[in-house]
Coordinates of C-alpha atoms in Angstrom, one line a residue:
Chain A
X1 CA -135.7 -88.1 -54.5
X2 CA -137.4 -91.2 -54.9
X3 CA -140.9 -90.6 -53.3
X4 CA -141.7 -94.5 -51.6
X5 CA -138.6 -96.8 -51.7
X6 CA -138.4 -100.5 -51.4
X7 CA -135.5 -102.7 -50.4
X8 CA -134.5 -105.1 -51.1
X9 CA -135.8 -105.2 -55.3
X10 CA -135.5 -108.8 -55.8
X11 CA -135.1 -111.7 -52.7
X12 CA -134.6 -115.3 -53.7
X13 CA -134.4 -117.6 -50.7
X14 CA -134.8 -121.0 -49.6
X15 CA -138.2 -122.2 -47.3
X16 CA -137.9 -122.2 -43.7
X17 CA -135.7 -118.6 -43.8
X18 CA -136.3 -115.3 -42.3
X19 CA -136.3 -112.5 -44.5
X20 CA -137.0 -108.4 -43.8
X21 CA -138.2 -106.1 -46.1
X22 CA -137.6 -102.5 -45.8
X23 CA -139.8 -99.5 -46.9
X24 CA -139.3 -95.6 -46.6
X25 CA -141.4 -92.7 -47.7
X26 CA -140.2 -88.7 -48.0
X27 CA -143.7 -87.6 -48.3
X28 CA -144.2 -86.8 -45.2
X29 CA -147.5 -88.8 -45.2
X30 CA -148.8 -90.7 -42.0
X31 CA -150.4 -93.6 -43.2
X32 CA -148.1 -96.7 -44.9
X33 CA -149.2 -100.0 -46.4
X34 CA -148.2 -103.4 -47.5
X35 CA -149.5 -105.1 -50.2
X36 CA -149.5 -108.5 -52.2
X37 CA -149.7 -108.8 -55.5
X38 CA -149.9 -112.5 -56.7
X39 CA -149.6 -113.9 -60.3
X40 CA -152.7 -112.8 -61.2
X41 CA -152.4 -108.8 -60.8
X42 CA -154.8 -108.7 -58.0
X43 CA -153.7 -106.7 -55.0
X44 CA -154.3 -107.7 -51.8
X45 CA -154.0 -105.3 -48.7
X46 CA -151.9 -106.9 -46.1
X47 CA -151.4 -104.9 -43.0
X48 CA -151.4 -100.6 -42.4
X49 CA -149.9 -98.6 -40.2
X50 CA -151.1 -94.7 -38.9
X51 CA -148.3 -92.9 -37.6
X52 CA -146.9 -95.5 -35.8
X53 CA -150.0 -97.6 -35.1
X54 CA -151.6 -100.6 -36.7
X55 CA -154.8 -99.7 -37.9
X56 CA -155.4 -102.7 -40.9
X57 CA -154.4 -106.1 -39.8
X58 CA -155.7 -108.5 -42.4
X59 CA -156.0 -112.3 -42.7
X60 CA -152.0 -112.3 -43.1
X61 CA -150.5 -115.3 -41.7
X62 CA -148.5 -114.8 -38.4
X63 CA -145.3 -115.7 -40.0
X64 CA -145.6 -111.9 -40.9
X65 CA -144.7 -108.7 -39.0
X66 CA -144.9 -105.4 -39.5
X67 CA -143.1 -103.1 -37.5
X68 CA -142.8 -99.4 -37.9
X69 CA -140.2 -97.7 -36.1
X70 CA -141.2 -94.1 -37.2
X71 CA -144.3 -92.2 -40.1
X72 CA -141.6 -92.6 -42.3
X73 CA -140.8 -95.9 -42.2
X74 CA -142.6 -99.4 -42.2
X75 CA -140.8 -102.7 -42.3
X76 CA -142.0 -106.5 -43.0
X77 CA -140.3 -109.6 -41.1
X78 CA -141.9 -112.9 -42.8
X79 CA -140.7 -116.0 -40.6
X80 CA -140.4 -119.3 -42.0
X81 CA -140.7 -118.5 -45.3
X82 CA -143.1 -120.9 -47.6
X83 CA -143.5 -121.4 -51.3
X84 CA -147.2 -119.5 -51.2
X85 CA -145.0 -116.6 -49.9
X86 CA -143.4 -116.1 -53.6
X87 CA -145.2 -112.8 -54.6
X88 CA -144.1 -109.3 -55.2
X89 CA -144.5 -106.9 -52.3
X90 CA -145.5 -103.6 -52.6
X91 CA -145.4 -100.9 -49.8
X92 CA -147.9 -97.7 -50.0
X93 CA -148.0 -93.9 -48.6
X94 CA -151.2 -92.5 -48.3
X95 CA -151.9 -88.5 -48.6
X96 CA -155.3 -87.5 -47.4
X97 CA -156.0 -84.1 -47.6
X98 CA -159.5 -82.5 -48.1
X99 CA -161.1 -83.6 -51.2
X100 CA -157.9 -85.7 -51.6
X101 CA -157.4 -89.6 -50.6
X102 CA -154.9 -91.3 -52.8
X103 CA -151.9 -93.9 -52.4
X104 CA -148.4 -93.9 -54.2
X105 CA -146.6 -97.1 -54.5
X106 CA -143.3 -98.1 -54.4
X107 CA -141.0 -99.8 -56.8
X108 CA -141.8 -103.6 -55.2
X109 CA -140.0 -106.3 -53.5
X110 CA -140.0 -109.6 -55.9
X111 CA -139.9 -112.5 -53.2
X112 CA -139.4 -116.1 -54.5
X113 CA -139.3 -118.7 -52.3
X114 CA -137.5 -122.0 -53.7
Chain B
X1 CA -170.9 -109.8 -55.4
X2 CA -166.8 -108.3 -55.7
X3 CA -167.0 -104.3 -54.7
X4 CA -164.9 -103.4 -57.6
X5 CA -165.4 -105.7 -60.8
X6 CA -162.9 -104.8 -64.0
X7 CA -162.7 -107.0 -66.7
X8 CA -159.5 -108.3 -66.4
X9 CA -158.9 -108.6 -70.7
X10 CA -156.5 -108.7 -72.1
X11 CA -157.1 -105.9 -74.5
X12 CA -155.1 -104.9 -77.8
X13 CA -155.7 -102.1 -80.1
X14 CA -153.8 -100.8 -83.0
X15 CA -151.6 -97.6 -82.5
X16 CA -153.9 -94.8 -82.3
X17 CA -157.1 -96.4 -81.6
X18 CA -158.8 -94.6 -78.3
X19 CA -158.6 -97.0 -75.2
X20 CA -161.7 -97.5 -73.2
X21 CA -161.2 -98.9 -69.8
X22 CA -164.3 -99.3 -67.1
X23 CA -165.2 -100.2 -63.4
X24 CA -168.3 -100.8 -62.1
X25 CA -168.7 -100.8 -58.2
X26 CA -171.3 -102.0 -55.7
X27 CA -171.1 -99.3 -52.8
X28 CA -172.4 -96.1 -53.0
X29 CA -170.2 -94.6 -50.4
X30 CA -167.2 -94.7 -52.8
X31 CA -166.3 -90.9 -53.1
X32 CA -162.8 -91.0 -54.1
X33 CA -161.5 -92.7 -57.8
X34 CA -158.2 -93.5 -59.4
X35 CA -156.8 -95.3 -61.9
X36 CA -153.6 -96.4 -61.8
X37 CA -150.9 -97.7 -64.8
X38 CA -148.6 -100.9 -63.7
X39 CA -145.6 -101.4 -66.1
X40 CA -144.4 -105.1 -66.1
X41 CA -142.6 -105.2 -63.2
X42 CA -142.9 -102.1 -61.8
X43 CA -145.2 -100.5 -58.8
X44 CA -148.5 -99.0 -59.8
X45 CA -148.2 -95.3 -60.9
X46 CA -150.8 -93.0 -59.9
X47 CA -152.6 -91.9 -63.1
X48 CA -155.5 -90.1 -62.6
X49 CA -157.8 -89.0 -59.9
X50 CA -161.1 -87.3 -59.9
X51 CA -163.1 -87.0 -56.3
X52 CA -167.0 -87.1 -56.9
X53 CA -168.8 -87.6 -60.0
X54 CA -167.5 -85.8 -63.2
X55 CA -164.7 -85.7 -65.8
X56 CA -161.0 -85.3 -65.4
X57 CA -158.4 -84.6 -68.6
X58 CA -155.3 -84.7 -68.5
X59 CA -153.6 -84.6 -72.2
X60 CA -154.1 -87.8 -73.9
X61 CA -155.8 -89.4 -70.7
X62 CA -159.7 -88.7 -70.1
X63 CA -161.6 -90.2 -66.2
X64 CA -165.4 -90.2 -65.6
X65 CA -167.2 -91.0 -62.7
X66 CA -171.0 -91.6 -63.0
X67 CA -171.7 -92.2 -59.2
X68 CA -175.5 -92.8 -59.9
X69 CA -174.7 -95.8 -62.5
X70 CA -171.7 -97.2 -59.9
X71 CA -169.6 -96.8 -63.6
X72 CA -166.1 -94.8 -63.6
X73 CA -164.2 -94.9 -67.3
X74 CA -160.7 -93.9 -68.4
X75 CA -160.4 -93.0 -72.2
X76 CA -156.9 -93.0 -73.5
X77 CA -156.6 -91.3 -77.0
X78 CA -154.6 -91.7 -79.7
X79 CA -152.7 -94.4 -78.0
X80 CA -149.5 -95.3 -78.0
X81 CA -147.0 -98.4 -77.8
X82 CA -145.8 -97.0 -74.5
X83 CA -148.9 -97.1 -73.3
X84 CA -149.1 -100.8 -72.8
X85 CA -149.6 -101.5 -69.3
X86 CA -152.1 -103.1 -66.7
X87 CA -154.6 -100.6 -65.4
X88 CA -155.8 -100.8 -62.5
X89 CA -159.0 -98.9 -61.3
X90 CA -159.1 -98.2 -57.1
X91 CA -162.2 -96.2 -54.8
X92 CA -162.4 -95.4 -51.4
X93 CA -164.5 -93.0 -49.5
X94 CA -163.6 -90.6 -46.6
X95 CA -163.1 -92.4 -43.1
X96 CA -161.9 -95.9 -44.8
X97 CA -158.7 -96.5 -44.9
X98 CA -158.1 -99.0 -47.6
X99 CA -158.4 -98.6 -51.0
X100 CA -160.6 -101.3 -53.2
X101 CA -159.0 -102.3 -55.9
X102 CA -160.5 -103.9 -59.5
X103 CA -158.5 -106.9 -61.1
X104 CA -156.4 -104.9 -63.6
X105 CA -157.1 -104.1 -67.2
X106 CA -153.8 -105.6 -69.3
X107 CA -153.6 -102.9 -72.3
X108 CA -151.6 -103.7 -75.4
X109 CA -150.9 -101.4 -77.8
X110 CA -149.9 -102.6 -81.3
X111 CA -147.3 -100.1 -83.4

C-alpha cells in the first residue's frame, strides 16, 4: 500500500538514449511533482501537474516531458539523454486541505548516464 | 538573498545529545512548515509539520516556528544512531504551489 511509487529504482544507460520514468500515487491527491536532486542534496522543482494540467513548468531542458495520463499518475520521458542528466528523480503528491499543504515523496529514480 | 537558507553541516553529536536544526527564511508570506528526514538513498519522509507560528511535539521530535524572526527550529532529543539522516526544512504559503526548500542539514549521530 505504498503511498507514492517510483519505477524504475535504478536506470543506468548510455548518452543519446530515451528513457521513461513512471510515477503513481493512491492518495487520491490532485497535484504531482517531479524533482531533481543533484549531488549536493539540493532539490530542484522540475515540472507539476494539477489534475491533469501543467501548472509548474520550470527551466527544465526540452529533452524532458511530462505527461500525465490521469490524478493518479505522472510520467517523465527525457530524450537524448546527457551526462548532466545523472541525478536521482523524485516524484511528489501534494494534499492540501485547510490549514494543511504538504508533499509526500516517493522512493526515487537513480538515473546515471554513462 | 536564497528564500530558505540552512546550513548545510555536516553535524555529529554523541548518542543522546539533543539535535538542534534551524531555517531562516526571507518571505513573510510563508504560512506552512515542514521538515523532512532523507535516509541515504531514500525519498524525503515527511517529519513534522506545524501551520503558523508555534510549537509542534511529537515524542522525541520538537518544531517551532517564530514567523516574526523568519526562524523555524527542529529539536531532536535524546538522539539516536538511527537518527542519522539529512534534514531537510520546506515552507510554502496558501495559493503557491511549490514548496521552498533549504539545502539539507546532514545529522550524524555517534553510538
Amino acid at each position: 500500500d505504498t503511498a507514492v511509487s517510483q519505477t524504475p529504482k535504478y536506470l543506468v544507460t548510455q548518452m543519446g538514449n530515451d528513457k521513461s520514468i513512471k510515477c503513481e500515487q493512491n492518495l487520491g491527491h490532485d497535484t504531482m511533482y517531479w524533482y531533481k536532486q543533484d549531488s549536493k542534496k539540493f532539490l530542484k522543482i522540475m515540472f507539476s501537474y494539477n489534475n491533469k494540467e501543467l501548472i509548474i513548468n520550470e527551466t527544465v531542458p526540452n529533452r524532458f516531458s511530462p505527461k500525465s495520463p490521469d490524478k493518479a499518475h505522472l510520467n517523465l520521458h527525457i530524450n537524448s539523454l546527457e551526462l548532466g542528466d545523472s541525478a536521482v528523480y523524485f516524484c511528489a503528491s501534494r494534499r492540501t486541505s485547510g490549514d494543511t499543504d504538504t508533499q509526500y515523496f516517493g522512493p526515487g529514480t537513480r538515473l546515471t548516464v554513462l | 538573498q536564497k528564500e530558505v537558507e540552512q546550513d548545510p553541516g555536516p553535524l555529529s553529536v554523541p548518542e543522546g545529545a539533543i539535535v538542534s536544526l534551524n531555517c531562516t527564511y526571507s518571505n513573510s508570506a510563508f504560512q506552512y512548515f515542514m521538515w523532512y528526514r532523507q535516509y541515504s538513498r531514500k525519498g524525503p519522509e515527511l517529519l513534522m509539520y506545524t501551520y503558523s507560528s508555534g510549537n509542534k511535539e511529537d515524542g522525541r521530535f520538537t518544531a517551532q516556528v517564530d514567523k516574526s524572526s523568519k526562524y523555524i527550529s527542529l529539536f531532536i532529543r535524546d538522539s539516536q544512531p538511527s537518527d542519522s539522516a539529512t534534514y531537510l526544512c520546506a515552507m510554502s504559503f496558501y495559493g503557491n504551489n511549490r514548496l521552498a526548500f533549504g539545502k539539507g542539514n546532514q545529522v550524524v549521530v555517534i553510538p
